[in-house]
mmCIF file of C-alpha atoms in Angstrom:
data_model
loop_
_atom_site.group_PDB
_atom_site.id
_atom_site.type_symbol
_atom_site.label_atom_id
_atom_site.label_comp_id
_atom_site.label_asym_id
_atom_site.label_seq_id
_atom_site.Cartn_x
_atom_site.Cartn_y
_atom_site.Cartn_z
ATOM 1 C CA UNK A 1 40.739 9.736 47.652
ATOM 2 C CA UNK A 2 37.745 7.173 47.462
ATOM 3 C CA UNK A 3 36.538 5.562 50.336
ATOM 4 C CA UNK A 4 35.403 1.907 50.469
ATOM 5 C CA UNK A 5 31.724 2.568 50.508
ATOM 6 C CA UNK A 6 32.423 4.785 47.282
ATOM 7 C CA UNK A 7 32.507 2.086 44.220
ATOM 8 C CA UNK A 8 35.568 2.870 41.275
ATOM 9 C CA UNK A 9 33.984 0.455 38.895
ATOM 10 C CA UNK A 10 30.850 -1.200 39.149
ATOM 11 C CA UNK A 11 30.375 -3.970 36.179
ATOM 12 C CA UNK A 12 26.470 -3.149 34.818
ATOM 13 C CA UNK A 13 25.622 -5.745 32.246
ATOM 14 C CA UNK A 14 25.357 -8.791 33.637
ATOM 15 C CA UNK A 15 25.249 -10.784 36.776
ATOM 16 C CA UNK A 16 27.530 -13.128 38.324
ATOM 17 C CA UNK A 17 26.325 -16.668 39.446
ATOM 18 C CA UNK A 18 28.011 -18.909 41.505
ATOM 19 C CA UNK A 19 28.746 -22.359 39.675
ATOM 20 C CA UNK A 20 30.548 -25.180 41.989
ATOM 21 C CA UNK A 21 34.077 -23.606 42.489
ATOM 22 C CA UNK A 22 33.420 -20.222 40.359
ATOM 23 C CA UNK A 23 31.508 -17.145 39.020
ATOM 24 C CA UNK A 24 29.792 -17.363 35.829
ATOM 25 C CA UNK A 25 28.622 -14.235 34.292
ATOM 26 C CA UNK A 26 25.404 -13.904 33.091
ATOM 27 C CA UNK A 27 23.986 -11.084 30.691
ATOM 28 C CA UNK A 28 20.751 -9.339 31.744
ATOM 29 C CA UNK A 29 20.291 -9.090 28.028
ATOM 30 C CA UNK A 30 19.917 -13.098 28.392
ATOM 31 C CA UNK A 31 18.055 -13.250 30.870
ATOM 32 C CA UNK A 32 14.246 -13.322 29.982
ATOM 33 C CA UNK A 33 12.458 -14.183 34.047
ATOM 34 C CA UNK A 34 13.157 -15.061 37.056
ATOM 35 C CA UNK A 35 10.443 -17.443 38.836
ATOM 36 C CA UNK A 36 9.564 -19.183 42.250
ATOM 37 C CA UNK A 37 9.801 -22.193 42.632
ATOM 38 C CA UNK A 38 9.010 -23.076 46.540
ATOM 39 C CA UNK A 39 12.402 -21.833 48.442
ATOM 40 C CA UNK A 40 14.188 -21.617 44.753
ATOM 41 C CA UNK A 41 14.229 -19.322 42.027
ATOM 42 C CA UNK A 42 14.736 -20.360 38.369
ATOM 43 C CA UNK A 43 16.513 -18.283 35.864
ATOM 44 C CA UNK A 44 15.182 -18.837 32.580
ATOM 45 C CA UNK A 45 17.586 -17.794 29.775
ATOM 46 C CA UNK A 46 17.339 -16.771 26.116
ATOM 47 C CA UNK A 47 19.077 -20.496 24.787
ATOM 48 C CA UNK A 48 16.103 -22.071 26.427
ATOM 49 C CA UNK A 49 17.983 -23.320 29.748
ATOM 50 C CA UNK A 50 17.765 -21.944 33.410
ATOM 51 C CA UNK A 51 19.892 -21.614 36.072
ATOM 52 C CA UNK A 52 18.411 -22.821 39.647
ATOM 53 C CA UNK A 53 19.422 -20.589 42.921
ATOM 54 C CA UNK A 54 19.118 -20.281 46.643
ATOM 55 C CA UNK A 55 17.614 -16.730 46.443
ATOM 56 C CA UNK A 56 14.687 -15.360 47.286
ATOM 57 C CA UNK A 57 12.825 -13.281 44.508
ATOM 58 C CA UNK A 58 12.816 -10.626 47.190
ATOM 59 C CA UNK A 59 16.985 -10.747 46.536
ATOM 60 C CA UNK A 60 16.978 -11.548 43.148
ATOM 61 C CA UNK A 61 14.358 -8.092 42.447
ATOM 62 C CA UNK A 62 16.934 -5.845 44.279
ATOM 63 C CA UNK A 63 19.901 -7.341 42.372
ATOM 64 C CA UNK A 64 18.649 -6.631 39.505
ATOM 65 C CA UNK A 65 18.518 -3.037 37.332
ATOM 66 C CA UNK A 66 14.658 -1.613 37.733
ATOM 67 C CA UNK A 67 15.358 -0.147 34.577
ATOM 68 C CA UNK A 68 15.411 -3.535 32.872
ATOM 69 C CA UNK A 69 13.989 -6.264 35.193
ATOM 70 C CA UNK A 70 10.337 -5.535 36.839
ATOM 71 C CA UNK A 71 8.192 -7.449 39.723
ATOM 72 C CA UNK A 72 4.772 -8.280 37.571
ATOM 73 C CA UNK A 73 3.688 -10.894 40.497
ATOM 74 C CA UNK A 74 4.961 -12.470 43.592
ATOM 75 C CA UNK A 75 6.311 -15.531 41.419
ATOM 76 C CA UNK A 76 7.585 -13.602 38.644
ATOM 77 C CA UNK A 77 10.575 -10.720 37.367
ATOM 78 C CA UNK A 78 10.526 -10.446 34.079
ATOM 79 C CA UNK A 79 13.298 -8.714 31.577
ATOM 80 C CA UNK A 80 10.533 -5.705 29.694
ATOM 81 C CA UNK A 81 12.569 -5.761 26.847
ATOM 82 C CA UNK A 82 11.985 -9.353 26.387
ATOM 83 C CA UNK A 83 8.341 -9.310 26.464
ATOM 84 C CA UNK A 84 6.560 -9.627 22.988
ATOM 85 C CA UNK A 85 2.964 -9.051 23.268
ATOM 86 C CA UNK A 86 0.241 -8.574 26.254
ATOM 87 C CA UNK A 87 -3.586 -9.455 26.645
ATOM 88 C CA UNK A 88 -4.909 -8.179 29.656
ATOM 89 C CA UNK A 89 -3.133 -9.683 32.562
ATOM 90 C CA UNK A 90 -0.736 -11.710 30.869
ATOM 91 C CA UNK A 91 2.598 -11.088 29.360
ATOM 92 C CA UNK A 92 3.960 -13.478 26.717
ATOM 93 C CA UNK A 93 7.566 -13.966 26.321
ATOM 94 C CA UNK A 94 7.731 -16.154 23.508
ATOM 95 C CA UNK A 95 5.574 -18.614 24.036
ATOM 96 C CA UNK A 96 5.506 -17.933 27.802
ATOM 97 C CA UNK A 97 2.693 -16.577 29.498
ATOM 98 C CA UNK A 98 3.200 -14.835 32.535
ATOM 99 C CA UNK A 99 0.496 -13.389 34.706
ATOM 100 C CA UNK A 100 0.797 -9.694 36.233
ATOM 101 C CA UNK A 101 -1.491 -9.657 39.574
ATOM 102 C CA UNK A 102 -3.150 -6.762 40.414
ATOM 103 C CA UNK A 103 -0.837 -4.972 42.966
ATOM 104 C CA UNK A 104 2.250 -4.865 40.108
ATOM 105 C CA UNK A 105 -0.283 -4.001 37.135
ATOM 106 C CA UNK A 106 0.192 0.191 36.817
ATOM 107 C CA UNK A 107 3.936 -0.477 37.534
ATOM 108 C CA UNK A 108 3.818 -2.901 34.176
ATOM 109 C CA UNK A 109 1.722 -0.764 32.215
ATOM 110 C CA UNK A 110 3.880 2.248 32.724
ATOM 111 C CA UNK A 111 6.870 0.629 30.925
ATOM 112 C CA UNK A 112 5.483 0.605 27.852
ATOM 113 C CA UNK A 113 4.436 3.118 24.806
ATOM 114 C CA UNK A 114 1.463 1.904 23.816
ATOM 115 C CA UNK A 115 -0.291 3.445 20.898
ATOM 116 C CA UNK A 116 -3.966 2.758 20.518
ATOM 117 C CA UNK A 117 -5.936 0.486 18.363
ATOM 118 C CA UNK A 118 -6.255 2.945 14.874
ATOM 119 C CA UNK A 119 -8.485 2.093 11.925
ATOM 120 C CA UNK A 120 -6.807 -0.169 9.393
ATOM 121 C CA UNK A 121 -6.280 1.856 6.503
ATOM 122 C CA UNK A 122 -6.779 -1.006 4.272
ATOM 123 C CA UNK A 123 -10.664 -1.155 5.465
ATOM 124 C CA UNK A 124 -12.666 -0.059 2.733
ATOM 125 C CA UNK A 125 -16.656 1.072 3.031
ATOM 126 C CA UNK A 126 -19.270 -1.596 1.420
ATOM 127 C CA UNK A 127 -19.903 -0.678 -2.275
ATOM 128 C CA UNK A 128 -23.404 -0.905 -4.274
ATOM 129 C CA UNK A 129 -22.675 -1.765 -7.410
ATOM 130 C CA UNK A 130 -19.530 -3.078 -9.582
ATOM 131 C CA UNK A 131 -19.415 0.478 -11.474
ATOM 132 C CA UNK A 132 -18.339 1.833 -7.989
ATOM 133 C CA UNK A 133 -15.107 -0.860 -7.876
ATOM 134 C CA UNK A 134 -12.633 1.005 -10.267
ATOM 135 C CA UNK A 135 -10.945 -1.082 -13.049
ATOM 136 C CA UNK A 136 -7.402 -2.509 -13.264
ATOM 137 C CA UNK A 137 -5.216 -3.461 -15.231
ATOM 138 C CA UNK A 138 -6.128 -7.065 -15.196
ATOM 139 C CA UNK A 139 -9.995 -6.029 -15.623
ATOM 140 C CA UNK A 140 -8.992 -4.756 -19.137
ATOM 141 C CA UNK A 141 -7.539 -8.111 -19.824
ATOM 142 C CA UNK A 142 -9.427 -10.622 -21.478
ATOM 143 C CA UNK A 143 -7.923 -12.977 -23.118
#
């Protein structure tokens, strides 16, 4: 027998929004951050729009699955999976940049593999002469 604090289903891909007179759901897989904006915060979705709400980022960051949406600043959540490169401090989703303040940096780093810089194999040492440069094809070619 399940009690009311135990939960039967629990629906864990999206979030539902309030619009007017009903709920809209909203994938987390379309949601790409969640800023401040003075006592709003703006959902910014993957078709470019966002949604404005009377949360506080505070709500919003417990709302939301840790295992998908992480605090990188006190303005910003952003969806990891969405994020496509990072320089130093800043996160770029798209053509976003987002900054990550200090107190949220080792939580950020830690959700992602990184593997170091490597030595382009294509690099190739300085040669002397042309007799070092072996031939091709195309050298034997003369037409």
């Amino acid at each position: 027998m399940n009690t009311k604090s135990e939960s039967i289903c629990h629906v864990k891909d999206g979030l539902f929004i309030r619009q007017k007179d009903f709920f809209r759901k909203y994938l987390y897989t379309d949601i790409q951050w969640i800023e401040v904006d003075g006592s709003y915060c703006e959902i910014h979705l993957m078709q470019g729009t966002k949604i404005i709400i009377i949360h506080s980022l505070t709500e919003m960051e417990q709302k939301l699955p840790s295992t998908i949406f992480v605090r990188i600043h006190r303005s910003y959540i952003v969806n990891m999976h969405k994020v496509d490169a990072f320089i130093g401090n800043i996160l770029y989703v798209g053509k976003k940049q987002l900054p990550v303040s200090c107190p949220y940096s080792q939580q950020v780093s830690a959700c992602f593999d990184i593997l170091e810089e490597t030595k382009s194999p294509f690099k190739y040492r300085k040669r002397k002469n042309k007799k070092d440069i072996p031939s091709t094809k195309e050298d034997n070619f003369h037409d």
